[in-house]
Coordinates of C-alpha atoms and ligand atoms in Angstrom, one line a residue:
M1 CA 42.9 -36.7 -6.5
S2 CA 44.1 -33.3 -5.4
A3 CA 41.8 -31.6 -7.8
N4 CA 39.0 -33.8 -6.3
Q5 CA 39.5 -32.4 -2.9
R6 CA 38.8 -28.8 -3.9
V7 CA 35.2 -29.5 -4.9
S8 CA 33.3 -29.7 -1.6
V9 CA 30.4 -32.1 -1.9
I10 CA 29.0 -34.9 0.3
P11 CA 28.9 -37.7 -0.7
Q12 CA 32.2 -37.4 -2.5
P13 CA 31.5 -37.7 -6.3
V14 CA 33.2 -40.4 -8.4
S15 CA 35.2 -37.7 -10.2
A16 CA 35.2 -34.0 -9.6
E17 CA 37.7 -31.6 -11.0
T18 CA 38.0 -27.9 -10.8
R19 CA 38.6 -26.1 -14.2
D20 CA 40.5 -22.9 -15.1
G21 CA 38.6 -19.8 -16.2
A22 CA 36.0 -17.4 -15.0
P23 CA 33.3 -18.5 -12.6
F24 CA 29.6 -18.9 -13.4
T25 CA 27.5 -16.0 -12.2
L26 CA 23.7 -16.3 -11.9
A27 CA 22.3 -13.2 -13.7
P28 CA 18.7 -11.9 -13.2
T29 CA 18.1 -13.0 -16.8
A30 CA 19.1 -16.6 -16.2
R31 CA 16.6 -19.4 -17.0
I32 CA 16.4 -23.1 -16.4
S33 CA 16.5 -24.8 -19.8
V34 CA 15.0 -28.3 -19.9
A35 CA 15.1 -31.1 -22.4
G36 CA 14.0 -34.7 -22.0
P37 CA 11.5 -36.7 -20.0
G38 CA 11.1 -35.6 -16.4
A39 CA 13.5 -32.6 -16.7
A40 CA 10.8 -30.0 -16.1
E41 CA 9.8 -31.6 -12.8
V42 CA 13.4 -31.7 -11.6
A43 CA 13.8 -28.1 -12.8
G44 CA 10.7 -27.1 -10.8
L45 CA 12.2 -28.3 -7.6
L46 CA 15.5 -26.5 -8.3
M47 CA 13.5 -23.3 -9.1
A48 CA 11.7 -23.6 -5.8
E49 CA 15.0 -24.0 -3.9
L50 CA 16.5 -21.0 -5.7
A51 CA 13.4 -18.9 -4.9
S52 CA 13.3 -19.8 -1.2
D53 CA 17.1 -20.0 -0.4
C54 CA 18.4 -17.3 -2.8
R55 CA 15.4 -15.2 -3.6
R56 CA 16.0 -15.7 -7.3
D57 CA 13.1 -16.0 -9.6
L58 CA 14.0 -18.3 -12.5
T59 CA 11.6 -19.5 -15.2
V60 CA 11.7 -23.0 -16.7
V61 CA 11.9 -23.0 -20.5
H62 CA 11.7 -25.8 -23.0
E63 CA 14.3 -24.2 -25.2
P64 CA 18.1 -24.8 -25.7
P65 CA 20.2 -22.9 -23.2
V66 CA 21.7 -19.5 -23.9
Y67 CA 24.7 -17.9 -22.2
G68 CA 24.1 -17.8 -18.4
D69 CA 21.4 -20.4 -18.2
I70 CA 21.2 -23.6 -16.1
A71 CA 20.5 -26.5 -18.4
I72 CA 19.0 -29.9 -17.3
V73 CA 19.2 -32.4 -20.1
I74 CA 17.8 -36.0 -19.7
A75 CA 18.8 -38.4 -22.5
E76 CA 20.1 -41.9 -22.5
D77 CA 23.5 -41.2 -23.9
E78 CA 24.3 -38.6 -21.2
V79 CA 25.5 -41.3 -18.9
A80 CA 27.4 -44.6 -19.5
E81 CA 25.1 -47.5 -19.7
E82 CA 26.0 -49.2 -16.4
H83 CA 25.3 -46.0 -14.4
R84 CA 22.1 -44.8 -16.1
A85 CA 19.7 -45.4 -13.2
E86 CA 21.1 -42.6 -11.0
G87 CA 24.3 -41.2 -12.6
Y88 CA 24.7 -37.6 -13.7
S89 CA 27.2 -35.1 -14.9
L90 CA 27.5 -31.5 -13.8
T91 CA 29.6 -28.9 -15.5
V92 CA 30.0 -25.3 -14.5
T93 CA 31.6 -22.7 -16.8
A94 CA 31.2 -19.0 -17.2
E95 CA 28.8 -19.8 -20.0
G96 CA 26.4 -21.8 -17.8
V97 CA 25.6 -24.8 -15.6
R98 CA 24.7 -28.1 -17.3
I99 CA 23.3 -31.2 -15.6
G100 CA 23.2 -34.3 -17.8
A101 CA 21.5 -37.5 -16.8
A102 CA 19.7 -40.5 -18.3
T103 CA 16.9 -40.4 -15.8
A104 CA 15.0 -37.8 -13.7
A105 CA 16.5 -39.5 -10.6
G106 CA 20.0 -38.9 -11.9
A107 CA 19.2 -35.2 -12.8
F108 CA 17.7 -34.8 -9.3
W109 CA 21.0 -36.0 -7.7
G110 CA 22.8 -33.6 -9.9
V111 CA 20.6 -30.8 -8.6
Q112 CA 21.5 -31.8 -5.0
T113 CA 25.2 -31.6 -5.9
L114 CA 24.5 -28.1 -7.4
R115 CA 22.7 -27.0 -4.2
Q116 CA 25.8 -27.8 -2.2
L117 CA 27.9 -25.7 -4.5
V118 CA 25.6 -22.6 -4.4
P119 CA 27.0 -20.2 -1.7
V120 CA 24.7 -19.9 1.3
E121 CA 24.9 -16.1 1.1
C122 CA 23.2 -16.3 -2.3
A123 CA 20.2 -14.2 -1.1
T124 CA 22.4 -11.2 -0.5
D125 CA 25.6 -11.8 -2.4
P126 CA 26.3 -12.6 -6.1
L127 CA 25.6 -16.3 -6.8
T128 CA 28.9 -17.5 -8.3
I129 CA 30.3 -21.0 -8.7
A130 CA 33.9 -21.8 -9.7
P131 CA 34.2 -23.8 -13.0
L132 CA 34.2 -27.5 -12.5
S133 CA 33.3 -30.8 -14.0
I134 CA 31.7 -33.7 -12.1
R135 CA 30.8 -37.3 -13.2
D136 CA 29.0 -39.3 -10.6
H137 CA 27.0 -42.3 -9.8
P138 CA 26.2 -44.3 -6.6
R139 CA 27.9 -47.4 -5.4
F140 CA 24.6 -48.8 -4.0
G141 CA 21.1 -48.3 -5.3
Y142 CA 19.6 -48.4 -1.8
R143 CA 20.7 -45.6 0.5
G144 CA 18.4 -45.4 3.4
A145 CA 17.4 -43.6 6.5
M146 CA 14.9 -45.0 9.0
L147 CA 12.7 -42.9 11.2
D148 CA 10.9 -44.6 14.1
V149 CA 7.5 -42.8 14.3
A150 CA 6.2 -45.6 16.6
R151 CA 8.0 -44.6 19.9
H152 CA 7.5 -40.9 19.5
F153 CA 5.1 -39.9 16.7
F154 CA 6.3 -37.5 14.0
G155 CA 3.6 -36.2 11.7
P156 CA 3.4 -35.5 8.0
D157 CA 5.1 -32.1 8.2
A158 CA 8.0 -33.4 10.2
V159 CA 8.5 -36.3 7.8
K160 CA 8.4 -34.0 4.8
R161 CA 11.1 -31.8 6.5
F162 CA 13.1 -35.0 7.1
I163 CA 12.8 -36.0 3.4
D164 CA 14.0 -32.5 2.3
A165 CA 17.0 -32.9 4.5
I166 CA 18.0 -36.4 3.6
V167 CA 17.9 -35.9 -0.2
L168 CA 20.6 -33.3 0.0
V169 CA 23.1 -36.2 0.8
K170 CA 21.4 -38.4 -1.9
V171 CA 19.6 -40.7 0.5
N172 CA 16.8 -42.3 -1.6
H173 CA 14.9 -44.7 0.7
L174 CA 13.0 -43.6 3.8
H175 CA 12.1 -46.6 6.0
L176 CA 9.2 -45.7 8.3
H177 CA 9.0 -47.9 11.4
L178 CA 5.3 -47.5 11.7
T179 CA 4.4 -49.9 14.5
D180 CA 5.9 -51.0 17.8
D181 CA 4.9 -51.7 21.4
Q182 CA 4.4 -48.0 22.1
G183 CA 2.2 -47.1 19.2
W184 CA 0.5 -48.1 15.9
R185 CA 0.8 -45.1 13.5
I186 CA -0.9 -46.1 10.2
E187 CA -4.6 -46.1 9.8
I188 CA -6.0 -49.6 8.9
E189 CA -9.6 -49.2 7.8
S190 CA -10.6 -52.7 8.6
W191 CA -9.1 -52.5 12.1
P192 CA -9.8 -48.9 13.2
N193 CA -8.9 -49.4 16.9
L194 CA -5.2 -50.0 16.0
T195 CA -4.9 -46.2 15.6
A196 CA -7.9 -45.0 17.7
H197 CA -6.5 -46.8 20.8
G198 CA -3.1 -48.2 19.8
G199 CA -2.0 -44.8 18.4
S200 CA -3.2 -42.7 21.3
T201 CA 0.1 -42.5 23.2
G202 CA 3.8 -43.2 22.8
S203 CA 7.1 -43.4 24.7
D204 CA 7.1 -41.6 28.0
G205 CA 3.3 -41.0 27.7
S206 CA 3.8 -38.7 24.7
P207 CA 0.6 -37.7 22.9
G208 CA 0.9 -40.2 20.1
G209 CA -0.8 -39.8 16.7
F210 CA -1.0 -41.6 13.4
F211 CA -1.1 -41.1 9.6
T212 CA -4.5 -41.4 8.0
Q213 CA -4.4 -43.3 4.8
S214 CA -4.8 -40.2 2.8
E215 CA -1.9 -38.5 4.7
F216 CA 0.2 -41.5 4.1
R217 CA -0.6 -41.5 0.4
D218 CA 0.4 -37.8 0.2
L219 CA 3.6 -38.5 2.0
V220 CA 4.5 -41.3 -0.4
A221 CA 3.8 -38.9 -3.4
Y222 CA 5.9 -36.1 -1.8
A223 CA 8.8 -38.6 -1.4
A224 CA 8.4 -39.9 -4.9
E225 CA 8.6 -36.5 -6.4
R226 CA 12.0 -36.3 -4.7
H227 CA 13.1 -39.7 -5.8
V228 CA 12.7 -41.2 -2.4
T229 CA 10.9 -44.6 -1.9
I230 CA 9.0 -45.1 1.3
V231 CA 9.6 -48.5 2.9
P232 CA 6.8 -49.0 5.4
E233 CA 7.5 -51.4 8.4
L234 CA 4.9 -53.3 10.3
D235 CA 7.1 -54.8 13.1
M236 CA 5.9 -58.3 14.0
P237 CA 5.4 -60.8 15.6
G238 CA 7.2 -59.1 18.5
H239 CA 7.0 -55.3 19.1
T240 CA 3.2 -55.6 18.9
N241 CA 1.9 -54.5 22.3
A242 CA 0.0 -51.5 20.7
A243 CA -1.9 -53.9 18.4
L244 CA -2.5 -56.4 21.3
A245 CA -3.8 -53.6 23.5
S246 CA -6.2 -52.5 20.7
Y247 CA -7.9 -55.9 20.1
P248 CA -8.4 -58.4 23.0
E249 CA -9.1 -61.1 20.5
L250 CA -5.5 -61.1 19.3
N251 CA -4.4 -62.3 22.8
P252 CA -4.5 -65.9 23.8
S253 CA -6.2 -64.9 27.1
G254 CA -8.8 -62.8 25.3
V255 CA -7.7 -59.9 27.5
A256 CA -6.0 -56.9 26.1
P257 CA -2.8 -55.6 27.9
E258 CA -2.5 -52.0 28.9
L259 CA -0.8 -49.5 26.4
Y260 CA 2.9 -49.4 27.0
T261 CA 5.0 -46.2 27.3
G262 CA 8.4 -47.6 28.5
S263 CA 11.5 -48.6 26.6
K264 CA 11.8 -52.4 27.1
V265 CA 11.8 -54.7 24.1
G266 CA 10.9 -58.3 23.5
F267 CA 7.9 -58.8 25.8
S268 CA 5.0 -58.9 23.3
T269 CA 4.1 -61.4 20.5
L270 CA 1.4 -62.1 18.1
Q271 CA 0.2 -65.7 17.9
T272 CA 1.1 -68.2 15.2
G273 CA -1.7 -70.1 13.5
D274 CA -4.6 -68.3 15.2
P275 CA -7.5 -67.6 12.8
T276 CA -8.1 -64.1 14.1
T277 CA -4.4 -63.2 13.9
D278 CA -4.3 -64.6 10.4
R279 CA -7.2 -62.4 9.4
F280 CA -5.5 -59.4 11.0
L281 CA -2.3 -60.2 9.1
A282 CA -4.0 -60.5 5.8
D283 CA -5.9 -57.2 6.4
V284 CA -3.0 -55.1 7.6
I285 CA -0.5 -56.4 5.0
G286 CA -3.1 -56.0 2.3
E287 CA -4.0 -52.4 3.2
V288 CA -0.4 -51.3 3.6
A289 CA 0.6 -52.9 0.4
A290 CA -2.2 -51.1 -1.4
L291 CA -0.9 -47.8 0.0
T292 CA 2.7 -48.5 -1.2
P293 CA 3.7 -48.1 -4.8
G294 CA 7.3 -49.0 -3.8
P295 CA 8.6 -52.5 -4.1
Y296 CA 9.3 -53.2 -0.4
L297 CA 7.2 -54.0 2.7
H298 CA 9.2 -54.5 5.9
I299 CA 7.7 -56.9 8.4
G300 CA 10.3 -56.6 11.2
G301 CA 11.0 -59.9 12.9
D302 CA 13.5 -58.5 15.4
E303 CA 13.9 -59.3 19.1
C304 CA 11.1 -61.8 19.4
L305 CA 12.1 -62.8 22.8
S306 CA 8.6 -64.0 23.8
T307 CA 7.9 -66.1 20.7
S308 CA 9.0 -69.8 20.7
S309 CA 11.3 -70.6 17.8
E310 CA 8.8 -72.9 16.3
D311 CA 6.1 -70.2 16.4
F312 CA 8.6 -67.6 15.1
L313 CA 9.4 -69.8 12.0
G314 CA 5.8 -70.5 11.3
F315 CA 4.8 -66.8 11.7
I316 CA 7.6 -65.5 9.4
A317 CA 6.8 -68.1 6.7
H318 CA 3.2 -67.1 6.8
A319 CA 3.6 -63.3 7.0
S320 CA 6.4 -63.1 4.3
A321 CA 4.2 -65.2 2.0
L322 CA 1.4 -62.7 2.5
V323 CA 3.7 -59.9 1.5
A324 CA 4.8 -61.8 -1.6
S325 CA 1.2 -62.5 -2.5
Q326 CA 0.6 -58.7 -2.6
G327 CA 3.4 -58.4 -5.2
K328 CA 5.8 -56.8 -2.7
T329 CA 9.3 -57.8 -1.7
A330 CA 9.4 -58.6 2.0
V331 CA 12.2 -57.0 4.1
G332 CA 13.0 -58.2 7.6
W333 CA 15.7 -57.7 10.3
H334 CA 18.4 -60.3 10.1
E335 CA 16.7 -62.7 12.6
M336 CA 14.2 -63.4 9.9
G337 CA 17.0 -65.3 8.1
K338 CA 16.4 -68.1 10.7
S339 CA 13.6 -69.1 8.4
E340 CA 14.4 -71.3 5.4
N341 CA 11.0 -70.6 4.0
L342 CA 11.3 -67.0 2.8
P343 CA 9.8 -66.0 -0.6
S344 CA 12.7 -65.8 -3.1
G345 CA 14.2 -62.3 -3.1
T346 CA 13.3 -61.5 0.5
V347 CA 15.7 -58.7 1.7
G348 CA 17.5 -59.0 5.1
Q349 CA 18.5 -56.0 7.2
Y350 CA 21.6 -56.6 9.2
W351 CA 21.7 -54.8 12.6
D352 CA 24.4 -56.5 14.5
F353 CA 27.9 -55.0 15.0
L354 CA 30.8 -54.6 12.5
T355 CA 32.0 -57.9 13.9
P356 CA 29.1 -60.3 13.8
R357 CA 28.2 -62.0 17.1
G358 CA 26.5 -65.4 17.6
S359 CA 24.5 -66.4 14.5
S360 CA 23.8 -63.0 13.1
G361 CA 26.2 -63.5 10.1
D362 CA 24.7 -66.8 9.2
E363 CA 21.1 -65.5 9.5
T364 CA 22.1 -62.7 7.2
L365 CA 23.7 -65.0 4.6
S366 CA 20.4 -67.0 4.6
F367 CA 18.7 -64.2 2.7
V368 CA 21.3 -64.5 -0.1
R369 CA 21.0 -68.3 -0.1
Q370 CA 17.2 -67.8 -0.7
G371 CA 17.8 -65.5 -3.6
G372 CA 17.6 -62.2 -1.8
A373 CA 19.9 -59.3 -0.9
V374 CA 21.0 -57.5 2.2
I375 CA 20.8 -54.0 3.6
M376 CA 23.6 -53.1 6.0
S377 CA 22.8 -51.2 9.2
P378 CA 25.5 -52.2 11.7
A379 CA 24.3 -50.8 15.0
D380 CA 27.7 -49.8 16.3
V381 CA 28.3 -47.4 13.4
S382 CA 25.1 -46.7 11.6
Y383 CA 22.5 -46.4 14.5
L384 CA 21.7 -42.7 14.7
D385 CA 20.1 -43.1 18.2
I386 CA 23.4 -44.2 19.9
V387 CA 24.9 -41.4 22.0
Y388 CA 27.7 -39.2 20.5
E389 CA 29.3 -38.9 23.9
D390 CA 28.9 -40.4 27.3
G391 CA 26.3 -38.6 29.3
D392 CA 24.4 -37.2 26.4
R393 CA 20.8 -36.2 27.0
L394 CA 19.5 -38.0 23.9
G395 CA 20.1 -41.6 22.8
Q396 CA 21.1 -45.0 24.1
D397 CA 24.5 -46.6 24.4
W398 CA 23.8 -50.3 24.1
A399 CA 25.5 -50.7 20.7
D400 CA 29.0 -50.2 21.8
G401 CA 28.3 -46.5 22.2
P402 CA 29.3 -43.7 22.1
T403 CA 29.3 -43.5 18.3
E404 CA 31.4 -40.6 17.2
L405 CA 31.1 -39.1 13.8
R406 CA 34.4 -40.7 12.8
S407 CA 33.1 -44.2 13.6
A408 CA 30.0 -43.5 11.4
F409 CA 32.4 -42.7 8.5
V410 CA 35.3 -45.2 8.7
W411 CA 33.6 -48.6 7.9
D412 CA 32.8 -50.6 4.9
P413 CA 29.5 -52.5 4.3
A414 CA 31.3 -55.2 2.3
R415 CA 33.7 -56.1 5.1
I416 CA 31.3 -57.1 7.8
V417 CA 29.8 -60.6 7.1
A418 CA 32.3 -62.9 5.4
G419 CA 30.9 -63.9 2.0
L420 CA 28.8 -60.7 1.6
G421 CA 30.3 -58.4 -1.0
D422 CA 28.9 -55.5 -3.1
S423 CA 27.0 -57.8 -5.4
H424 CA 25.0 -59.2 -2.5
L425 CA 24.2 -55.9 -0.9
L426 CA 21.2 -53.8 -1.9
G427 CA 22.8 -51.0 0.1
V428 CA 23.1 -49.3 3.5
E429 CA 20.7 -47.7 5.9
A430 CA 21.0 -45.6 9.0
P431 CA 18.1 -46.1 11.5
L432 CA 16.9 -43.6 14.1
W433 CA 15.0 -45.2 17.0
T434 CA 13.2 -42.5 18.9
E435 CA 12.6 -43.8 22.5
T436 CA 14.5 -40.7 23.7
M437 CA 13.6 -38.2 21.0
A438 CA 10.4 -36.2 21.4
T439 CA 10.9 -33.2 19.0
V440 CA 12.1 -32.5 15.5
E441 CA 15.2 -30.7 17.0
D442 CA 16.0 -33.9 18.9
V443 CA 15.8 -35.9 15.8
E444 CA 17.9 -33.5 13.8
E445 CA 20.6 -33.4 16.5
M446 CA 21.0 -37.2 16.3
V447 CA 20.7 -37.6 12.5
F448 CA 23.0 -34.7 11.5
P449 CA 25.9 -34.9 10.9
R450 CA 26.2 -38.7 11.2
L451 CA 23.8 -39.4 8.4
A452 CA 26.1 -37.5 6.0
A453 CA 28.9 -40.0 7.0
V454 CA 26.7 -43.1 6.3
A455 CA 25.4 -41.5 3.1
E456 CA 28.9 -41.2 1.8
V457 CA 29.7 -44.8 2.8
A458 CA 26.6 -45.8 0.7
W459 CA 27.2 -43.6 -2.3
S460 CA 30.9 -43.1 -2.8
V461 CA 33.4 -45.5 -4.3
A462 CA 34.7 -48.3 -2.0
P463 CA 37.9 -47.4 -0.1
A464 CA 41.1 -48.8 -1.6
D465 CA 41.7 -52.4 -0.9
T466 CA 43.8 -52.1 2.2
E467 CA 43.5 -54.1 5.4
A468 CA 42.3 -51.1 7.5
V469 CA 39.3 -49.2 6.3
E470 CA 40.2 -46.7 9.0
S471 CA 43.2 -45.5 7.0
A472 CA 41.6 -45.9 3.6
R473 CA 38.9 -43.4 4.3
D474 CA 40.1 -39.8 4.6
F475 CA 38.2 -38.4 7.6
A476 CA 40.0 -35.1 7.6
D477 CA 38.9 -34.4 4.0
F478 CA 35.4 -35.5 4.9
A479 CA 35.4 -33.1 7.9
D480 CA 36.4 -30.2 5.7
R481 CA 33.6 -30.9 3.3
L482 CA 31.2 -31.4 6.2
A483 CA 32.0 -27.9 7.4
A484 CA 30.7 -26.5 4.1
L485 CA 27.6 -28.7 4.2
G486 CA 27.0 -27.5 7.8
E487 CA 26.6 -23.9 6.4
H488 CA 23.8 -25.2 4.3
W489 CA 22.2 -27.0 7.2
A490 CA 22.4 -23.9 9.3
A491 CA 20.8 -21.8 6.6
A492 CA 18.0 -24.3 6.4
G493 CA 17.5 -24.2 10.2
I494 CA 18.5 -27.8 10.7
A495 CA 19.5 -28.4 14.4
F496 CA 22.6 -30.4 13.6
R497 CA 25.1 -31.2 16.2
R498 CA 28.4 -29.3 16.0
V499 CA 30.5 -32.4 17.0
P500 CA 34.2 -31.9 17.7
G501 CA 36.7 -32.6 15.0
V502 CA 35.0 -30.6 12.3
P503 CA 36.1 -27.1 11.3
W504 CA 32.5 -25.8 11.5
R505 CA 32.2 -22.2 10.3
D506 CA 30.9 -19.9 13.0
T507 CA 29.8 -17.1 10.7
V508 CA 26.4 -18.7 10.7
S509 CA 24.2 -19.6 13.7
A510 CA 22.9 -23.1 14.2
Ligands
TNX1 C1 17.0 -52.4 19.0 S1 17.8 -53.2 16.4 C2 15.8 -52.4 18.3 C3 14.8 -51.3 18.5 C4 15.3 -50.4 19.5 C5 16.7 -50.1 19.3 C6 17.3 -49.0 20.2 C7 16.3 -53.5 16.2 C8 16.0 -54.2 15.0 N1 15.5 -53.3 17.2 O1 13.6 -51.9 18.9 O2 14.5 -49.2 19.4 O3 17.5 -51.2 19.5 O4 18.6 -48.6 19.9

């Protein structure tokens, strides 16, 4: 374990050991040698990073490596069978760097580890890395971040920047909360007013905006190149004022409400069993499914405080069946587990606290009873919009806030709902709700560093089986590694928050 601690990477790899001997030095003659399916694409991304961050011009060659090269090798037997989906190995010696993986995704995560090991001064100083050997694979296949583009809209460039930042800590799902009371952000060709009117504003009267279908397709492709799956969310039947405001015929009165720019939740609802609403559902779910190569389509289902329970159950059965009929796996917030009529395999997303209250635990177990799995997003530790400290300018405090970095780190997803262990969990996701965040800098301040903590919870091995997760996770060690990652964030211009308790290095400016 002590050798482990000298290799500074987040998330902590499964095994990481430093080795004796001379360091690797990147010479001007170095090349990236590739072998195996997908290796050239991963090498292309590494090449671009080394060009932009370190001003090094490497070529990619389909030849065996020679002394001083960086090799990326993709072949089945590079990784033990049970870890092939995303596992990788990384060795560094004076002779060269070698990443081995069974898939392009595994090689890509190996590259992210390598990026953290490259010194940030690589543009001006020699690029050297001490010899080491890493073997690594994730605990969970679903490691997510959610960006709420409905309250404040963030456009394609901002979302790409977000993707670039989350992959460094091996987050591989980006859940986009595309619709809410304050705005509808995805073009639906058969219902154009959803964006023309429903996308025209946002929280606090912000300017709004939306993704055209072609922008969205481009975003999905950009994410896929980086081994990130986009999970689109159409939140319904509540959280739908923007849709109701765009089409009077979706309202029982036939009168459209005004657009909404406040922060209340739970006041809007679509109707159950209404023919116009049913046509709307089939159209929007059909168009978004067609834009989505990934397996998941999230249909919300949270905080339906204005929907009768009978209507809620009918609505969820109908909408989730539509998702399944499009060949997608429905995902919903845990309230959707009230339904006993979910298509088999429907995924639940838990957003209650570390200690479940009321019926949230049972609603979450309902997904497993119906053949599905669960994503853990406990609000009191993984919600990135909760204030860091009392009195913060950004964020809310309803989820037992403030949420310090330490709280985002010392918890375990398999110890929340009794009866839900690793085998029932798809993974872990950290959501960012943006009622109070208007700029990319605001977003980055809330997301970083806490996303790094949640990413480690999702990727790294479970803490030892002791009663208290608090003592099983080594926060001091995490904080040391985070200080090194912070240098990379600073170099990339990410507006992370220098929270107390971390030995941030002040040689670089944030
Ligand atoms: C609850 S948790 C919400 C969101 C809010 C968020 C603010 C959940 C599924 N819904 O509508 O934006 O709290 O923290």
